[in-house]
CSV table of N, CA and C in Angstrom, one decimal:
chain,number,residue,atom,x,y,z
T,1,UNK,N,21.2,-2.3,23.9
T,1,UNK,CA,20.7,-3.2,24.9
T,1,UNK,C,19.6,-4.1,24.4
T,2,UNK,N,19.8,-5.4,24.5
T,2,UNK,CA,19.1,-6.3,23.9
T,2,UNK,C,18.3,-7.2,25.1
T,3,UNK,N,17.0,-7.3,25.1
T,3,UNK,CA,16.2,-8.0,26.1
T,3,UNK,C,15.6,-9.1,25.4
T,4,UNK,N,15.4,-10.1,26.2
T,4,UNK,CA,14.7,-11.3,25.8
T,4,UNK,C,13.2,-10.9,26.0
T,5,UNK,N,12.2,-11.7,25.3
T,5,UNK,CA,10.9,-11.3,25.5
T,5,UNK,C,10.4,-11.3,26.9
T,6,UNK,N,10.9,-12.2,27.8
T,6,UNK,CA,10.5,-12.3,29.2
T,6,UNK,C,11.0,-11.1,29.8
T,7,UNK,N,12.2,-10.7,29.6
T,7,UNK,CA,12.8,-9.6,30.4
T,7,UNK,C,12.0,-8.4,30.0
T,8,UNK,N,11.8,-8.2,28.7
T,8,UNK,CA,10.9,-7.0,28.2
T,8,UNK,C,9.6,-7.0,28.9
T,9,UNK,N,8.8,-8.1,29.0
T,9,UNK,CA,7.5,-8.2,29.6
T,9,UNK,C,7.6,-7.8,31.1
T,10,UNK,N,8.6,-8.3,31.8
T,10,UNK,CA,8.9,-7.8,33.2
T,10,UNK,C,9.1,-6.3,33.3
T,11,UNK,N,10.0,-5.8,32.3
T,11,UNK,CA,10.2,-4.3,32.4
T,11,UNK,C,8.9,-3.5,32.1
T,12,UNK,N,8.2,-3.9,31.1
T,12,UNK,CA,6.9,-3.3,30.7
T,12,UNK,C,6.0,-3.3,31.7
T,13,UNK,N,5.9,-4.3,32.6
T,13,UNK,CA,5.0,-4.6,33.7
T,13,UNK,C,5.3,-3.5,34.8
T,14,UNK,N,6.6,-3.2,35.0
T,14,UNK,CA,6.9,-2.2,36.1
T,14,UNK,C,6.5,-0.8,35.6
T,15,UNK,N,6.5,-0.5,34.2
T,15,UNK,CA,6.0,0.8,33.7
T,15,UNK,C,4.7,0.9,33.5
T,16,UNK,N,3.9,0.0,33.7
T,16,UNK,CA,2.3,-0.1,33.4
T,16,UNK,C,1.7,0.8,34.5
T,17,UNK,N,0.8,1.7,34.2
T,17,UNK,CA,0.1,2.4,35.3
T,17,UNK,C,-0.8,1.5,36.0
T,18,UNK,N,-0.9,1.7,37.2
T,18,UNK,CA,-1.8,0.8,38.1
T,18,UNK,C,-3.3,1.3,37.9
T,19,UNK,N,-4.1,0.2,37.8
T,19,UNK,CA,-5.5,0.4,37.5
T,19,UNK,C,-6.3,-0.1,38.8
T,20,UNK,N,-7.2,0.6,39.3
T,20,UNK,CA,-8.1,0.3,40.3
T,20,UNK,C,-9.4,-0.4,39.7
T,21,UNK,N,-9.5,-1.6,39.8
T,21,UNK,CA,-10.7,-2.3,39.3
T,21,UNK,C,-11.9,-1.9,39.9
T,22,UNK,N,-11.9,-1.7,41.1
T,22,UNK,CA,-13.1,-1.1,41.9
T,22,UNK,C,-13.6,0.2,41.1
T,23,UNK,N,-12.6,1.2,41.1
T,23,UNK,CA,-13.0,2.5,40.6
T,23,UNK,C,-13.5,2.4,39.2
T,24,UNK,N,-12.7,1.6,38.3
T,24,UNK,CA,-13.2,1.4,36.9
T,24,UNK,C,-14.6,0.9,36.9
T,25,UNK,N,-14.8,-0.1,37.7
T,25,UNK,CA,-16.2,-0.8,37.7
T,25,UNK,C,-17.3,0.4,38.1
T,26,UNK,N,-17.0,1.0,39.1
T,26,UNK,CA,-17.9,2.1,39.7
T,26,UNK,C,-18.1,3.2,38.6
T,27,UNK,N,-17.1,3.6,37.9
T,27,UNK,CA,-17.2,4.5,36.8
T,27,UNK,C,-18.1,4.1,35.7
T,28,UNK,N,-17.8,2.8,35.3
T,28,UNK,CA,-18.6,2.1,34.1
T,28,UNK,C,-20.1,2.1,34.6
T,29,UNK,N,-20.4,1.7,35.9
T,29,UNK,CA,-21.6,1.4,36.4
T,29,UNK,C,-22.4,2.7,36.3
T,30,UNK,N,-21.7,3.8,37.0
T,30,UNK,CA,-22.4,5.1,37.0
T,30,UNK,C,-22.7,5.7,35.8
T,31,UNK,N,-21.7,5.7,34.8
T,31,UNK,CA,-21.9,6.3,33.4
T,31,UNK,C,-23.0,5.5,32.6
T,32,UNK,N,-22.9,4.2,32.7
T,32,UNK,CA,-23.7,3.4,32.0
T,32,UNK,C,-25.2,3.6,32.4
T,33,UNK,N,-25.4,3.7,33.8
T,33,UNK,CA,-26.6,4.0,34.4
T,33,UNK,C,-27.1,5.4,34.0
T,34,UNK,N,-26.2,6.3,33.9
T,34,UNK,CA,-26.6,7.8,33.6
T,34,UNK,C,-27.1,7.6,32.0
T,35,UNK,N,-26.6,7.0,31.2
T,35,UNK,CA,-27.0,6.8,29.8
T,35,UNK,C,-28.4,6.2,29.8
T,36,UNK,N,-28.5,5.2,30.6
T,36,UNK,CA,-29.9,4.6,30.7
T,36,UNK,C,-30.9,5.6,31.3
T,37,UNK,N,-30.5,6.3,32.3
T,37,UNK,CA,-31.5,7.3,32.9
T,37,UNK,C,-31.8,8.4,31.9
T,38,UNK,N,-30.8,8.8,31.2
T,38,UNK,CA,-31.1,9.8,30.0
T,38,UNK,C,-32.2,9.3,29.2
T,39,UNK,N,-31.9,8.0,28.7
T,39,UNK,CA,-32.8,7.3,27.7
T,39,UNK,C,-34.2,7.2,28.4
T,40,UNK,N,-34.4,6.8,29.6
T,40,UNK,CA,-35.7,6.8,30.3
T,40,UNK,C,-36.4,8.3,30.3
T,41,UNK,N,-35.5,9.1,30.6
T,41,UNK,CA,-36.1,10.6,30.6
T,41,UNK,C,-36.5,10.9,29.2
T,42,UNK,N,-35.8,10.6,28.2
T,42,UNK,CA,-36.2,10.8,26.9
T,42,UNK,C,-37.5,10.2,26.5
T,43,UNK,N,-37.7,8.9,26.9
T,43,UNK,CA,-38.9,8.1,26.6
T,43,UNK,C,-40.1,8.8,27.5
T,44,UNK,N,-39.8,9.1,28.7
T,44,UNK,CA,-40.9,9.8,29.5
T,44,UNK,C,-41.4,11.2,28.8
T,45,UNK,N,-40.5,11.9,28.2
T,45,UNK,CA,-40.8,13.0,27.4
T,45,UNK,C,-41.7,12.7,26.3
T,46,UNK,N,-41.4,11.6,25.5
T,46,UNK,CA,-42.3,11.2,24.4
T,46,UNK,C,-43.6,10.8,24.9
T,47,UNK,N,-43.7,10.1,26.1
T,47,UNK,CA,-45.0,9.6,26.6
T,47,UNK,C,-45.8,10.8,27.1
T,48,UNK,N,-45.2,11.6,27.9
T,48,UNK,CA,-46.1,12.7,28.5
T,48,UNK,C,-46.3,13.9,27.7
T,49,UNK,N,-45.3,14.3,26.8
T,49,UNK,CA,-45.5,15.5,26.0
T,49,UNK,C,-46.0,15.3,24.6
T,50,UNK,N,-45.9,14.0,24.2
T,50,UNK,CA,-46.3,13.8,22.8
T,50,UNK,C,-47.6,12.8,22.9
T,51,UNK,N,-47.9,12.3,24.2
T,51,UNK,CA,-49.1,11.4,24.3
T,51,UNK,C,-48.8,10.0,23.7
T,52,UNK,N,-47.6,9.7,23.6
T,52,UNK,CA,-47.4,8.2,23.1
T,52,UNK,C,-47.5,7.1,24.2
T,53,UNK,N,-47.7,6.0,23.7
T,53,UNK,CA,-47.8,4.9,24.7
T,53,UNK,C,-46.3,4.5,25.0
T,54,UNK,N,-46.1,3.7,26.0
T,54,UNK,CA,-44.7,3.2,26.2
T,54,UNK,C,-44.0,2.6,25.1
T,55,UNK,N,-44.8,1.7,24.4
T,55,UNK,CA,-44.4,1.0,23.3
T,55,UNK,C,-44.0,1.9,22.0
T,56,UNK,N,-45.0,2.8,21.8
T,56,UNK,CA,-44.7,3.7,20.7
T,56,UNK,C,-43.5,4.8,20.9
T,57,UNK,N,-43.2,5.0,22.2
T,57,UNK,CA,-42.1,5.9,22.5
T,57,UNK,C,-40.8,5.3,22.4
T,58,UNK,N,-40.7,4.0,22.4
T,58,UNK,CA,-39.5,3.3,22.4
T,58,UNK,C,-38.6,3.6,21.2
T,59,UNK,N,-39.1,3.4,20.0
T,59,UNK,CA,-38.4,3.7,18.7
T,59,UNK,C,-37.8,5.1,18.8
T,60,UNK,N,-38.6,6.1,18.9
T,60,UNK,CA,-38.0,7.5,18.7
T,60,UNK,C,-37.0,7.7,19.9
T,61,UNK,N,-37.2,7.1,21.0
T,61,UNK,CA,-36.2,7.3,22.0
T,61,UNK,C,-34.8,6.7,21.7
T,62,UNK,N,-34.9,5.4,21.1
T,62,UNK,CA,-33.6,4.9,20.7
T,62,UNK,C,-33.0,5.9,19.5
T,63,UNK,N,-33.8,6.4,18.6
T,63,UNK,CA,-33.3,7.1,17.5
T,63,UNK,C,-32.6,8.4,18.1
T,64,UNK,N,-33.3,9.1,19.1
T,64,UNK,CA,-32.6,10.2,19.8
T,64,UNK,C,-31.4,9.9,20.5
T,65,UNK,N,-31.3,8.7,21.2
T,65,UNK,CA,-30.0,8.3,21.8
T,65,UNK,C,-28.9,8.1,20.8
T,66,UNK,N,-29.2,7.5,19.6
T,66,UNK,CA,-28.3,7.3,18.6
T,66,UNK,C,-27.8,8.7,18.0
T,67,UNK,N,-28.7,9.6,17.9
T,67,UNK,CA,-28.4,10.9,17.3
T,67,UNK,C,-27.5,11.6,18.4
T,68,UNK,N,-27.8,11.5,19.6
T,68,UNK,CA,-26.9,12.2,20.6
T,68,UNK,C,-25.4,11.6,20.6
T,69,UNK,N,-25.4,10.2,20.4
T,69,UNK,CA,-24.2,9.6,20.5
T,69,UNK,C,-23.4,9.9,19.2
T,70,UNK,N,-24.0,10.0,18.0
T,70,UNK,CA,-23.3,10.3,16.7
T,70,UNK,C,-22.8,11.8,16.8
T,71,UNK,N,-23.6,12.7,17.3
T,71,UNK,CA,-23.3,14.1,17.5
T,71,UNK,C,-22.0,14.3,18.4
T,72,UNK,N,-22.1,13.6,19.6
T,72,UNK,CA,-21.0,13.6,20.5
T,72,UNK,C,-19.7,12.9,20.0
T,73,UNK,N,-19.9,11.9,19.1
T,73,UNK,CA,-18.8,11.3,18.5
T,73,UNK,C,-18.0,12.2,17.5
T,74,UNK,N,-18.9,12.8,16.8
T,74,UNK,CA,-18.5,13.8,15.6
T,74,UNK,C,-17.7,14.9,16.2
T,75,UNK,N,-18.1,15.4,17.4
T,75,UNK,CA,-17.4,16.5,18.1
T,75,UNK,C,-16.2,16.1,18.8
T,76,UNK,N,-16.0,14.7,18.9
T,76,UNK,CA,-14.9,14.3,19.7
T,76,UNK,C,-15.1,14.2,21.2
T,77,UNK,N,-16.3,14.3,21.6
T,77,UNK,CA,-16.7,14.4,23.1
T,77,UNK,C,-16.8,13.1,23.6
T,78,UNK,N,-17.4,12.1,22.8
T,78,UNK,CA,-17.8,10.8,23.3
T,78,UNK,C,-16.5,10.0,23.7
T,79,UNK,N,-15.5,10.2,22.8
T,79,UNK,CA,-14.2,9.4,23.0
T,79,UNK,C,-13.5,9.9,24.4
T,80,UNK,N,-13.7,11.2,24.7
T,80,UNK,CA,-13.0,11.7,25.9
T,80,UNK,C,-13.9,11.2,27.1
T,81,UNK,N,-15.1,11.1,27.0
T,81,UNK,CA,-16.1,10.6,27.9
T,81,UNK,C,-15.7,8.9,28.2
T,82,UNK,N,-15.5,8.3,27.0
T,82,UNK,CA,-15.1,7.0,27.1
T,82,UNK,C,-13.8,6.6,27.8
T,83,UNK,N,-12.8,7.6,27.7
T,83,UNK,CA,-11.5,7.4,28.3
T,83,UNK,C,-11.7,7.5,29.8
T,84,UNK,N,-12.7,8.2,30.2
T,84,UNK,CA,-12.8,8.3,31.8
T,84,UNK,C,-13.8,7.2,32.3
T,85,UNK,N,-14.9,7.0,31.4
T,85,UNK,CA,-16.0,6.1,31.9
T,85,UNK,C,-15.7,4.6,31.6
T,86,UNK,N,-14.7,4.4,30.6
T,86,UNK,CA,-14.6,3.0,30.3
T,86,UNK,C,-15.7,2.2,29.8
T,87,UNK,N,-15.9,1.1,30.2
T,87,UNK,CA,-17.0,0.1,29.7
T,87,UNK,C,-18.4,0.9,29.7
T,88,UNK,N,-18.6,1.7,30.6
T,88,UNK,CA,-19.8,2.4,30.8
T,88,UNK,C,-20.4,3.1,29.6
T,89,UNK,N,-19.6,3.4,28.6
T,89,UNK,CA,-20.0,4.0,27.4
T,89,UNK,C,-20.4,2.9,26.3
T,90,UNK,N,-20.3,1.7,26.7
T,90,UNK,CA,-20.5,0.6,25.8
T,90,UNK,C,-22.0,0.1,25.9
T,91,UNK,N,-22.8,0.9,26.5
T,91,UNK,CA,-24.3,0.6,26.6
T,91,UNK,C,-24.6,0.4,25.1
T,92,UNK,N,-25.3,-0.7,24.8
T,92,UNK,CA,-25.5,-1.2,23.4
T,92,UNK,C,-25.8,-0.1,22.4
T,93,UNK,N,-26.8,0.7,22.5
T,93,UNK,CA,-27.3,1.6,21.6
T,93,UNK,C,-26.2,2.7,21.2
T,94,UNK,N,-25.9,3.3,22.3
T,94,UNK,CA,-24.9,4.4,22.2
T,94,UNK,C,-23.5,4.0,21.8
T,95,UNK,N,-23.1,2.8,22.4
T,95,UNK,CA,-21.7,2.3,22.1
T,95,UNK,C,-21.7,1.9,20.6
T,96,UNK,N,-22.7,1.3,20.1
T,96,UNK,CA,-22.7,0.7,18.7
T,96,UNK,C,-22.6,1.9,17.8
T,97,UNK,N,-23.5,2.9,18.1
T,97,UNK,CA,-23.6,4.1,17.2
T,97,UNK,C,-22.3,4.9,17.3
T,98,UNK,N,-21.5,4.9,18.4
T,98,UNK,CA,-20.2,5.5,18.4
T,98,UNK,C,-19.3,4.7,17.6
T,99,UNK,N,-19.2,3.5,17.7
T,99,UNK,CA,-18.3,2.6,16.9
T,99,UNK,C,-18.5,2.8,15.4
T,100,UNK,N,-19.7,2.8,15.0
T,100,UNK,CA,-20.1,2.9,13.6
T,100,UNK,C,-19.6,4.4,13.1
T,101,UNK,N,-20.0,5.4,13.9
T,101,UNK,CA,-19.6,6.7,13.5
T,101,UNK,C,-18.1,7.0,13.5
T,102,UNK,N,-17.4,6.4,14.5
T,102,UNK,CA,-16.0,6.5,14.6
T,102,UNK,C,-15.3,6.0,13.3
T,103,UNK,N,-15.8,4.8,12.8
T,103,UNK,CA,-15.2,4.1,11.8
T,103,UNK,C,-15.5,5.0,10.4
T,104,UNK,N,-16.7,5.5,10.4
T,104,UNK,CA,-17.1,6.4,9.3
T,104,UNK,C,-16.2,7.6,9.3
T,105,UNK,N,-16.0,8.4,10.4
T,105,UNK,CA,-15.1,9.5,10.4
T,105,UNK,C,-13.7,9.3,10.0
T,106,UNK,N,-13.3,8.1,10.5
T,106,UNK,CA,-11.8,7.7,10.4
T,106,UNK,C,-11.6,7.6,8.9
T,107,UNK,N,-12.4,7.1,8.2
T,107,UNK,CA,-12.3,6.8,6.7
T,107,UNK,C,-12.8,7.7,5.7
T,108,UNK,N,-13.4,8.8,6.2
T,108,UNK,CA,-14.1,9.8,5.3
T,108,UNK,C,-13.2,10.3,4.1
T,109,UNK,N,-11.9,10.4,4.5
T,109,UNK,CA,-11.0,10.9,3.4
T,109,UNK,C,-10.9,10.1,2.2
T,110,UNK,N,-11.3,8.9,2.3
T,110,UNK,CA,-11.3,7.9,1.3
T,110,UNK,C,-12.5,7.9,0.3
T,111,UNK,N,-13.5,8.8,0.7
T,111,UNK,CA,-14.6,9.0,0.0
T,111,UNK,C,-15.8,8.6,0.6
T,112,UNK,N,-17.0,8.9,0.1
T,112,UNK,CA,-18.4,8.3,0.7
T,112,UNK,C,-18.6,7.0,0.6
T,113,UNK,N,-18.3,6.4,-0.7
T,113,UNK,CA,-18.7,5.0,-0.8
T,113,UNK,C,-17.7,4.1,-0.3
T,114,UNK,N,-16.4,4.3,-0.8
T,114,UNK,CA,-15.3,3.3,-0.4
T,114,UNK,C,-14.8,3.7,0.9
T,115,UNK,N,-14.9,4.8,1.4
T,115,UNK,CA,-14.2,5.2,2.8
T,115,UNK,C,-15.4,5.0,3.8
T,116,UNK,N,-16.3,5.9,3.8
T,116,UNK,CA,-17.4,5.9,4.9
T,116,UNK,C,-18.2,4.7,4.8
T,117,UNK,N,-18.9,4.5,3.6
T,117,UNK,CA,-19.8,3.4,3.4
T,117,UNK,C,-19.2,2.0,3.7
T,118,UNK,N,-18.1,1.8,3.2
T,118,UNK,CA,-17.5,0.5,3.3
T,118,UNK,C,-16.8,0.2,4.7
T,119,UNK,N,-16.4,1.2,5.4
T,119,UNK,CA,-15.7,1.0,6.7
T,119,UNK,C,-16.5,1.1,7.9
T,120,UNK,N,-17.7,1.8,7.7
T,120,UNK,CA,-18.5,1.9,8.9
T,120,UNK,C,-19.2,0.6,9.2
T,121,UNK,N,-19.4,-0.2,8.2
T,121,UNK,CA,-20.1,-1.4,8.5
T,121,UNK,C,-19.1,-2.7,8.8
T,122,UNK,N,-17.9,-2.4,8.9
T,122,UNK,CA,-16.9,-3.5,9.4
T,122,UNK,C,-17.3,-4.1,10.6
T,123,UNK,N,-17.6,-3.3,11.7
T,123,UNK,CA,-18.0,-3.8,13.0
T,123,UNK,C,-19.4,-4.2,12.8
T,124,UNK,N,-20.4,-3.3,12.2
T,124,UNK,CA,-21.7,-3.6,12.2
T,124,UNK,C,-22.0,-5.0,11.6
T,125,UNK,N,-21.3,-5.3,10.6
T,125,UNK,CA,-21.5,-6.5,9.8
T,125,UNK,C,-21.4,-7.7,10.7
T,126,UNK,N,-20.4,-7.8,11.5
T,126,UNK,CA,-20.4,-9.0,12.4
T,126,UNK,C,-21.3,-9.0,13.5
T,127,UNK,N,-21.8,-7.8,13.9
T,127,UNK,CA,-22.8,-7.8,15.1
T,127,UNK,C,-24.2,-8.2,14.4
T,128,UNK,N,-24.4,-7.6,13.2
T,128,UNK,CA,-25.7,-8.0,12.5
T,128,UNK,C,-25.8,-9.5,12.1
T,129,UNK,N,-24.6,-10.0,11.8
T,129,UNK,CA,-24.6,-11.6,11.4
T,129,UNK,C,-24.8,-12.2,12.7
T,130,UNK,N,-24.1,-11.9,13.7
T,130,UNK,CA,-24.3,-12.6,14.9
T,130,UNK,C,-25.8,-12.6,15.5
T,131,UNK,N,-26.4,-11.4,15.4
T,131,UNK,CA,-27.7,-11.2,15.9
T,131,UNK,C,-28.7,-12.0,15.0
T,132,UNK,N,-28.5,-12.1,13.7
T,132,UNK,CA,-29.3,-12.9,12.9
T,132,UNK,C,-29.2,-14.3,13.1
T,133,UNK,N,-27.9,-14.8,13.2
T,133,UNK,CA,-27.8,-16.2,13.6
T,133,UNK,C,-28.3,-16.7,14.9
T,134,UNK,N,-28.0,-15.7,15.9
T,134,UNK,CA,-28.7,-16.1,17.3
T,134,UNK,C,-30.2,-16.0,17.2
T,135,UNK,N,-30.8,-15.2,16.4
T,135,UNK,CA,-32.3,-15.1,16.3
T,135,UNK,C,-32.8,-16.4,15.7
T,136,UNK,N,-32.1,-16.8,14.7
T,136,UNK,CA,-32.4,-18.1,14.0
T,136,UNK,C,-32.5,-19.2,14.9
T,137,UNK,N,-31.4,-19.4,15.6
T,137,UNK,CA,-31.3,-20.6,16.6
T,137,UNK,C,-32.3,-20.4,17.7
T,138,UNK,N,-32.5,-19.2,18.2
T,138,UNK,CA,-33.7,-19.0,19.3
T,138,UNK,C,-34.9,-19.4,18.7
T,139,UNK,N,-35.2,-18.9,17.4
T,139,UNK,CA,-36.4,-19.3,16.8
T,139,UNK,C,-36.6,-20.8,16.6
T,140,UNK,N,-35.5,-21.5,16.2
T,140,UNK,CA,-35.7,-23.0,16.2
T,140,UNK,C,-35.9,-23.6,17.5
T,141,UNK,N,-35.3,-23.0,18.6
T,141,UNK,CA,-35.6,-23.6,19.9
T,141,UNK,C,-37.0,-23.4,20.2
T,142,UNK,N,-37.5,-22.3,20.0
T,142,UNK,CA,-38.8,-22.0,20.4
T,142,UNK,C,-39.8,-23.0,19.6
T,143,UNK,N,-39.4,-23.2,18.4
T,143,UNK,CA,-40.2,-24.1,17.5
T,143,UNK,C,-40.2,-25.6,18.1
T,144,UNK,N,-39.0,-26.0,18.4
T,144,UNK,CA,-38.7,-27.4,18.9
T,144,UNK,C,-39.4,-27.6,20.3
T,145,UNK,N,-39.3,-26.4,21.1
T,145,UNK,CA,-39.8,-26.6,22.6
T,145,UNK,C,-41.2,-26.3,22.5
T,146,UNK,N,-41.8,-25.8,21.6
T,146,UNK,CA,-43.3,-25.3,21.5
T,146,UNK,C,-43.7,-24.2,22.4
T,147,UNK,N,-42.7,-23.4,22.5
T,147,UNK,CA,-43.0,-22.2,23.5
T,147,UNK,C,-43.7,-21.1,22.8
T,148,UNK,N,-43.8,-21.1,21.4
T,148,UNK,CA,-44.5,-20.2,20.7
T,148,UNK,C,-44.1,-18.7,20.9
T,149,UNK,N,-42.7,-18.5,21.1
T,149,UNK,CA,-42.0,-17.2,21.2
T,149,UNK,C,-42.5,-16.6,22.5
T,150,UNK,N,-43.0,-17.1,23.4
T,150,UNK,CA,-43.4,-16.5,24.7
T,150,UNK,C,-44.9,-16.0,24.8
T,151,UNK,N,-45.6,-16.3,23.8
T,151,UNK,CA,-46.9,-15.8,23.7
T,151,UNK,C,-47.9,-16.8,24.2
């Protein structure tokens, strides 16, 4: 049986599972919010138990969120959560840590340098370049507009 591309597309569309946009958005909102709530809780622990200021507690909070994300990714839990929660797991810090850890785990059989080291930065490289270029242009805009970086 030979189908034209249009016929195949129509056939595939009938087999595609239906997706509720509202349910997907709700799951993403709730789970993304839960990640942020956990992060806020961790920051509050650093502030109240360790006597840190809000600014001083920010860096260790991010480090703990990255550590949790990497551990859950390594155990295969983060990906299962992502299948259910969808875009909610793409909260910047945890989603980025998950993507880097996943790439490293995927290529670990190729060795530490050429496998893990080279492949975990495939995604990170483009994000870092974009961030650097964006920061450069924002800096130029602040310089030209005389806003002094918001100070």
